[in-house]
Short mmCIF file of C-alpha atoms in Angstrom, two decimals:
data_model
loop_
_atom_site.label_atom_id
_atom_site.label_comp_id
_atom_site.label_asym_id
_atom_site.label_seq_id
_atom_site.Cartn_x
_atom_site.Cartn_y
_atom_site.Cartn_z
CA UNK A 1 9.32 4.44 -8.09
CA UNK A 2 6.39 3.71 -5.91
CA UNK A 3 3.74 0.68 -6.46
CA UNK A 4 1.04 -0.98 -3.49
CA UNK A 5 3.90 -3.25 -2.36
CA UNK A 6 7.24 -2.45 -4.19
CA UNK A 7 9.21 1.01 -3.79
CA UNK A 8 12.61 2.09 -5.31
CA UNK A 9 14.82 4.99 -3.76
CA UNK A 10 18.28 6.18 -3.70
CA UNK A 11 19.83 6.76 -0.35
CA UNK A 12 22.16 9.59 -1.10
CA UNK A 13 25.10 11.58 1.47
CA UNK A 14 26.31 8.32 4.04
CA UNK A 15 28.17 5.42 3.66
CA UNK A 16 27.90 1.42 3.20
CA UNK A 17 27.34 1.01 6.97
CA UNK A 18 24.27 3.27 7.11
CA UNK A 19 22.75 1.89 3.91
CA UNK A 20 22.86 -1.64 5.16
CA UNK A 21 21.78 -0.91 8.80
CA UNK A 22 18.85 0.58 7.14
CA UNK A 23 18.46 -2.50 4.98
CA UNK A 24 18.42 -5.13 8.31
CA UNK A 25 16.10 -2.94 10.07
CA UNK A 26 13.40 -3.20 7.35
CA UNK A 27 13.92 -7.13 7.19
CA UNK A 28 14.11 -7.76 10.80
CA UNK A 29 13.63 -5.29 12.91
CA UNK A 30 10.14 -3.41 11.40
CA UNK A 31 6.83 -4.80 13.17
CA UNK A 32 4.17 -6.43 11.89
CA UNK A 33 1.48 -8.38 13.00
CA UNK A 34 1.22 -12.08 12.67
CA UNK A 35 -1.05 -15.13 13.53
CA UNK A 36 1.39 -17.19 16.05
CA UNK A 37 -1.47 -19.04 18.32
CA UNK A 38 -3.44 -21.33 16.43
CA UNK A 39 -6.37 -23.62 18.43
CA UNK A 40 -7.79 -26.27 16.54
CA UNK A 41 -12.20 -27.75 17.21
CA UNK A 42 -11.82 -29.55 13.76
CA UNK A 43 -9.79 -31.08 11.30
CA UNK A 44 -10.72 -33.40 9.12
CA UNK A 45 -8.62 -32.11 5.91
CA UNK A 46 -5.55 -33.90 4.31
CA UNK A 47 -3.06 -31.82 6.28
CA UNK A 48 -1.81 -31.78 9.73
CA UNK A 49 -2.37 -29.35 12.21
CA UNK A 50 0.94 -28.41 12.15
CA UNK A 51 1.22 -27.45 8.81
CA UNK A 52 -1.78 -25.85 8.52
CA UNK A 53 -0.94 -23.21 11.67
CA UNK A 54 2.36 -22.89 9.84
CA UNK A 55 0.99 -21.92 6.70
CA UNK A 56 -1.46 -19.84 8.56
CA UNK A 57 1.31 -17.78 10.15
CA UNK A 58 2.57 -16.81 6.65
CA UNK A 59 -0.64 -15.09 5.60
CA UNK A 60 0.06 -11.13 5.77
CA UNK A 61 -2.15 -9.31 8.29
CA UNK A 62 -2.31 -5.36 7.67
CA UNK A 63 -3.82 -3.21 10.62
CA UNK A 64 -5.33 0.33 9.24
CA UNK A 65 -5.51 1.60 13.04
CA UNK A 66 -4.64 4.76 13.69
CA UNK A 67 -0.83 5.39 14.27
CA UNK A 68 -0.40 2.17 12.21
CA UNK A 69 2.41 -0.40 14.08
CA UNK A 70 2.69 1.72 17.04
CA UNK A 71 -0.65 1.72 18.45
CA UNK A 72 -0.45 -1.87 18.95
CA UNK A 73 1.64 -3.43 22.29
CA UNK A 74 3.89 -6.32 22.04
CA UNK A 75 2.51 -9.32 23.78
CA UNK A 76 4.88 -9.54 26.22
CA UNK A 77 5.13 -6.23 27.18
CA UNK A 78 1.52 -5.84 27.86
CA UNK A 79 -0.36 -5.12 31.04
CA UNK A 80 -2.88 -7.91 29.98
CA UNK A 81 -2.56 -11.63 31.95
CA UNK A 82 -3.57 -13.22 28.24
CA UNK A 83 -4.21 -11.66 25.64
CA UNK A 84 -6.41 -8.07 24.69
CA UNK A 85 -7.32 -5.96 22.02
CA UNK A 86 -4.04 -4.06 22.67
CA UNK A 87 -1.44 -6.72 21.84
CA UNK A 88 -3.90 -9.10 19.77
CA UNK A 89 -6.41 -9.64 17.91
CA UNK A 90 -8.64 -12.89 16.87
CA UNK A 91 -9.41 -14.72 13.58
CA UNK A 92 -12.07 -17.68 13.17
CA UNK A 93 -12.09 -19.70 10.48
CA UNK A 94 -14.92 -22.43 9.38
CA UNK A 95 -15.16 -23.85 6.19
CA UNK A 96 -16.92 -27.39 5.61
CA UNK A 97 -17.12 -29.14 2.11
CA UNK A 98 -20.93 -29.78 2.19
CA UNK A 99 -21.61 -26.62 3.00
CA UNK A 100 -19.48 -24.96 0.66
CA UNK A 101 -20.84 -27.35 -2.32
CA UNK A 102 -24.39 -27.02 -1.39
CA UNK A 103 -25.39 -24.17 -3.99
CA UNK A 104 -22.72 -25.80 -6.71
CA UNK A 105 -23.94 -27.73 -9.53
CA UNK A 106 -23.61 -31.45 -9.45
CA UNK A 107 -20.98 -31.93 -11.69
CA UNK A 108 -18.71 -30.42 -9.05
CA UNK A 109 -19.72 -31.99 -6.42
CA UNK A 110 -16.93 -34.19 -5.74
CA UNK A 111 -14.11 -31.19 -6.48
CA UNK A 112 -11.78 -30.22 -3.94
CA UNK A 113 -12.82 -26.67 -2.57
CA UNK A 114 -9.78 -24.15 -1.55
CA UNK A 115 -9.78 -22.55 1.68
CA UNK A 116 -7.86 -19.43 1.35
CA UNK A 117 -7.45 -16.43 3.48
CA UNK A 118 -10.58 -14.99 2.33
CA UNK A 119 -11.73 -17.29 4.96
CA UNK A 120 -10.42 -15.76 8.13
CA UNK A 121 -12.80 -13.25 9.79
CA UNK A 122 -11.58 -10.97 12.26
CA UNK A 123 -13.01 -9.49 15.37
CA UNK A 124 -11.74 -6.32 14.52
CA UNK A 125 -13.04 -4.44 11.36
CA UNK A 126 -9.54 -2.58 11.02
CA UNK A 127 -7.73 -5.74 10.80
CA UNK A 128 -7.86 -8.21 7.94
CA UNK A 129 -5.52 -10.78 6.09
CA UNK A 130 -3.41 -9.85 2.74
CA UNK A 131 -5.24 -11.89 0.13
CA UNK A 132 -3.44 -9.83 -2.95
CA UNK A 133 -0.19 -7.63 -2.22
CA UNK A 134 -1.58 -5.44 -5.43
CA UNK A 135 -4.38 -4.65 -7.48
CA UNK A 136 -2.86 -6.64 -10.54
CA UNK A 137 -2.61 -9.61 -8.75
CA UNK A 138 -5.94 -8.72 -7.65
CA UNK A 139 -7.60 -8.56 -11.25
CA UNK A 140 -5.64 -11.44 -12.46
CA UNK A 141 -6.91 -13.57 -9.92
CA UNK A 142 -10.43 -12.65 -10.44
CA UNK A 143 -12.71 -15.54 -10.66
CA UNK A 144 -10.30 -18.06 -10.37
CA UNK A 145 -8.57 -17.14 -6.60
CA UNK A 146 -10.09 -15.64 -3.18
CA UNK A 147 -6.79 -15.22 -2.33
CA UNK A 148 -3.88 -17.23 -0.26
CA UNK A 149 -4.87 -21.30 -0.33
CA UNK A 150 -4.29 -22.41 3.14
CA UNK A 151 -5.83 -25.80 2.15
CA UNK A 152 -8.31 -28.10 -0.08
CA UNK A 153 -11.25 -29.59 1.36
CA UNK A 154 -13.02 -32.76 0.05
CA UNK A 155 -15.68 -34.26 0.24
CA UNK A 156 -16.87 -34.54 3.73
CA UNK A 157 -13.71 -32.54 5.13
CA UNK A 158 -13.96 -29.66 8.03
CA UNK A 159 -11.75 -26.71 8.65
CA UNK A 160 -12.66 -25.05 12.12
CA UNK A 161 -10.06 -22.81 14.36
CA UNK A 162 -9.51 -19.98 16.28
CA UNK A 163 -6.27 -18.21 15.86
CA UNK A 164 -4.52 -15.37 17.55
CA UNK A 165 -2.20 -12.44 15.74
CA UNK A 166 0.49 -10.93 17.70
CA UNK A 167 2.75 -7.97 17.46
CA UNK A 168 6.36 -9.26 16.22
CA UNK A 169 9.47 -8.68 14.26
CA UNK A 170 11.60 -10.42 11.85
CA UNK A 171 14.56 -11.40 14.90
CA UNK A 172 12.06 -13.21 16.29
CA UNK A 173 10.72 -15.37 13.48
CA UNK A 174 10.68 -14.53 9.65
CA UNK A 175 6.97 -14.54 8.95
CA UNK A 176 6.72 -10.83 10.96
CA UNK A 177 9.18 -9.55 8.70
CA UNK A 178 6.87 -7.15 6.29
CA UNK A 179 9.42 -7.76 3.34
CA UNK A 180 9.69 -10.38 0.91
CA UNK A 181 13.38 -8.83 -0.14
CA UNK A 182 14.95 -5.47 -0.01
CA UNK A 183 18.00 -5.35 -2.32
CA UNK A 184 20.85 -2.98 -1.84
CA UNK A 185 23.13 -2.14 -5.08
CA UNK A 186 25.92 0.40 -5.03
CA UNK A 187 25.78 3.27 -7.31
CA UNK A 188 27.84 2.84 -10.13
CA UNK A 189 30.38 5.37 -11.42
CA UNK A 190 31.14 4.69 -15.24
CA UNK A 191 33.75 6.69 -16.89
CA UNK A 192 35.30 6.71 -20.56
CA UNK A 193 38.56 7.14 -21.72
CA UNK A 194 38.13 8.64 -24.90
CA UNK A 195 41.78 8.60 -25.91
CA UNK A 196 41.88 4.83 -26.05
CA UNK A 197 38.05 4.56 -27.53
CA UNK A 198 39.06 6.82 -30.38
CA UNK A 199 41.98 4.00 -31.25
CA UNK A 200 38.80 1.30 -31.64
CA UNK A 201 37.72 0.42 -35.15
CA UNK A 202 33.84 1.00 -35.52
CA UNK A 203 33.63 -3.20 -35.39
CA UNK A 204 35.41 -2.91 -32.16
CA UNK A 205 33.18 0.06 -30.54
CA UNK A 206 29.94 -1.98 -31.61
CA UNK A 207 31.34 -5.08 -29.83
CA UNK A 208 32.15 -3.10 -26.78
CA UNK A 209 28.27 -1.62 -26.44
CA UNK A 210 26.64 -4.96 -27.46
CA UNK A 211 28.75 -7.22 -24.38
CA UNK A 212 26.81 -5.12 -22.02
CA UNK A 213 23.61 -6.92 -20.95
CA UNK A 214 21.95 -3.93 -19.57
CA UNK A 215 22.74 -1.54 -21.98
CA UNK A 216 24.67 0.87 -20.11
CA UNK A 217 26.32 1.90 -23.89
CA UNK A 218 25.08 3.23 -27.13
CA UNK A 219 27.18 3.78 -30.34
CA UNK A 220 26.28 7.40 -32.04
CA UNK A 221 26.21 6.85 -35.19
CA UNK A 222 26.74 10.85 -36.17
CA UNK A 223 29.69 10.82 -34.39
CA UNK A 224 30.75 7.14 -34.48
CA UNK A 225 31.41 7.41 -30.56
CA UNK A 226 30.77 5.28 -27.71
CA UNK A 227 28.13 7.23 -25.20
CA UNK A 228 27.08 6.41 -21.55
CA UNK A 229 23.31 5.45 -22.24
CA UNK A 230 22.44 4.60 -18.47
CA UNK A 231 24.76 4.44 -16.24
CA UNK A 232 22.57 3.69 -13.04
CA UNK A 233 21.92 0.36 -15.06
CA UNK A 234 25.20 -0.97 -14.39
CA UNK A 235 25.13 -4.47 -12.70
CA UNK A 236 29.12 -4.59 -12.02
CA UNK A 237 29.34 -7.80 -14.68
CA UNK A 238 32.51 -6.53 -15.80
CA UNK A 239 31.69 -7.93 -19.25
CA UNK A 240 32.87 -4.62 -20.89
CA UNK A 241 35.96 -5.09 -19.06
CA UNK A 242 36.51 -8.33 -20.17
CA UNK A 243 35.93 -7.55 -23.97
CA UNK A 244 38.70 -4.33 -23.51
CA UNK A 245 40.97 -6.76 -22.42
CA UNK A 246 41.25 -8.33 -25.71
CA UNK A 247 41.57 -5.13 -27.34
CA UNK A 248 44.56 -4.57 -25.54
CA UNK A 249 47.90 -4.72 -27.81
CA UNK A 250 49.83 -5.02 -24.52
CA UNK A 251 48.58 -6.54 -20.93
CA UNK A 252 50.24 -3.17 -19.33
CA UNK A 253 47.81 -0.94 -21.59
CA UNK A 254 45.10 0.84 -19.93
CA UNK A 255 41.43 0.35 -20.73
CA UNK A 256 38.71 2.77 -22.24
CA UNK A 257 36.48 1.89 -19.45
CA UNK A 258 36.18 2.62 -15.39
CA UNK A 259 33.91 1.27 -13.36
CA UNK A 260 33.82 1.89 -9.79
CA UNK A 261 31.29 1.75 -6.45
CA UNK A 262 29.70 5.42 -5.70
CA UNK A 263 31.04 5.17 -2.18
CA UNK A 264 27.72 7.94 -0.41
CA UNK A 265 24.79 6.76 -3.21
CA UNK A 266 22.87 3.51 -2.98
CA UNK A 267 19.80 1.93 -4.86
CA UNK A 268 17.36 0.40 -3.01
CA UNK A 269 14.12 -1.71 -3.79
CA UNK A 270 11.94 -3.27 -1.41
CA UNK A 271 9.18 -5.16 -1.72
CA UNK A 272 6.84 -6.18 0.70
CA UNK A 273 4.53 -9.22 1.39
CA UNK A 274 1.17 -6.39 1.75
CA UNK A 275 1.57 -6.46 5.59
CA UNK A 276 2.40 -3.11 5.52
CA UNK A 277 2.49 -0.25 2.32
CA UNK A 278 5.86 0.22 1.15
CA UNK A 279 6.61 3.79 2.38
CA UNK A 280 5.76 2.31 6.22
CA UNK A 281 8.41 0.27 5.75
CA UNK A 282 11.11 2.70 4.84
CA UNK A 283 9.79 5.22 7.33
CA UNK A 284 9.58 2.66 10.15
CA UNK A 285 13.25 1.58 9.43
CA UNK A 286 14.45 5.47 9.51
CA UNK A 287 12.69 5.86 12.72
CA UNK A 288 14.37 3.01 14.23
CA UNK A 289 17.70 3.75 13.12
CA UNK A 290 17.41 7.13 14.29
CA UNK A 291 16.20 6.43 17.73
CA UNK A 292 19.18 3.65 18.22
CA UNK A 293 21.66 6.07 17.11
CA UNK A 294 20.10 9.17 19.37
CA UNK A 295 20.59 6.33 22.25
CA UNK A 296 24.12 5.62 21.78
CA UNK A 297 24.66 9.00 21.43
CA UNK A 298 23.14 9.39 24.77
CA UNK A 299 24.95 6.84 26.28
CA UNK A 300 28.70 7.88 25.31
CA UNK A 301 29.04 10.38 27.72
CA UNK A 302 27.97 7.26 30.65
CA UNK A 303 30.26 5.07 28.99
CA UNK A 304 33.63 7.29 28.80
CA UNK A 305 32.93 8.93 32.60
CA UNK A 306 33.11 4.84 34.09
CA UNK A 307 36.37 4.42 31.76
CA UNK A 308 38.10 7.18 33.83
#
């Protein structure tokens, strides 16, 4: 499943390590860019500086360059003394409450304005802020949001700043990473016993399929069986476990049902704060992972030669 900032996929043929190496990569290892230098000519608005440069560096910033994350240099690993369209990029922001109300009618003259990152202008056209991760949130919003509320302006209150957006990743500080959450969930391997199933009453069978909460059982009513409905919906609750257990005539008795981890299939979803499109994120993360492990590969030979 694939939406503007949310993608599902099952990584199939390698094991637990694999599956969560690729998970850390996307959360804190993937690149993004980020405002992290924030200079202040005026503020005259209810909240510290401070806070507002911290809820500035929070705002998503997606880059439609060419070559997407990679054409742009890390900050510190630039050839630049400061700062240069390589490794940065600028945003200006001015919003002032008399200004803003001039063209509104008098009756909301004395209502606090939003400044939202709608506001930001940047010096380069291929850069802009996030204001809606989707187009749903988009239409929803319409006529009631410009998008993230960095603050609320009064009457007679200023906003002015320059700001600067770096290259960065997750390790270094959690507003580069471009996910809000990427959840890993084994597959689940559900087996019935059909033996034990066909000693149920119909009462019993019922009570089995209705304890599970995602519905990973159905009761055929042709056949008055117990089927696996969808087994991928398994949450490992263990409530149908639970509800065998008082079938049981004897604590030694086996049950009808097996659950178990798939130990070489994993679910994943991942969804990202509109930084960057879903599918960079997953490739980005394979990349990574397989350039680390073509350097350690590299590297073994070095490191058994100095153990001899």
């Amino acid at each position: 499943e694939l939406k503007e900032d949310m993608i599902s996929f099952d990584l199939m043929d390698t094991d637990i390590s694999m599956a969560n190496a690729v998970r850390r990569i996307m959360i804190a290892e993937v690149p993004t860019l980020c405002i992290d230098l924030v200079q202040f000519e005026d503020n005259t608005t209810v909240l510290l500086d401070e806070i507002i440069a911290h809820r500035l560096g929070l705002i998503p910033i997606r880059s439609n360059k060419p070559g997407g994350m990679e054409s742009w240099t890390f900050n510190h690993a630039c050839n630049c003394d400061d700062f240069c369209e390589n490794c940065s990029v600028k945003f200006t922001l001015d919003c002032d409450f008399n200004e803003m109300s001039r063209n509104k009618p008098e009756y909301q003259n004395k209502v606090a304005i939003p400044v939202t990152s709608n506001d930001l202008i940047c010096s380069d056209p291929e850069v802009q802020a996030v204001n809606f991760s989707n187009e749903e949130d988009l239409q929803q919003a319409l006529g009631t949001s410009d998008g993230i509320v960095i603050v609320k302006l009064g009457p007679g209150q200023r906003l002015k700043l320059q700001a600067i957006a770096k290259k960065g990743i997750g390790k270094e500080h959690a507003k580069w990473s471009p996910v809000a959450t990427v959840a890993l969930k084994f597959d689940p391997i559900v087996k019935l016993n059909e033996d034990i199933l066909d000693q149920y009453s119909e009462e019993q069978k019922m009570s089995f399929v209705d304890c599970c909460p995602t519905k990973v059982f159905d009761f055929d009513e042709y056949t008055q069986s117990v089927v696996i409905k969808n087994p991928s919906q398994c949450i490992f609750c263990k409530e149908c476990i639970y509800t065998l257990e008082d079938f049981r005539r004897a604590p030694e008795d086996k049950l009808a049902v097996e659950i178990k981890h798939s130990p070489d299939k994993f679910s994943f979803t991942v969804e990202t704060t509109g930084a960057l499109l879903p599918k960079e994120v997953v490739k980005d993360a394979l990349s990574m992972l397989t350039a680390k492990i073509t350097k350690l590969q590299e590297a073994i030979p070095a490191l058994a030669n100095s153990e001899m």
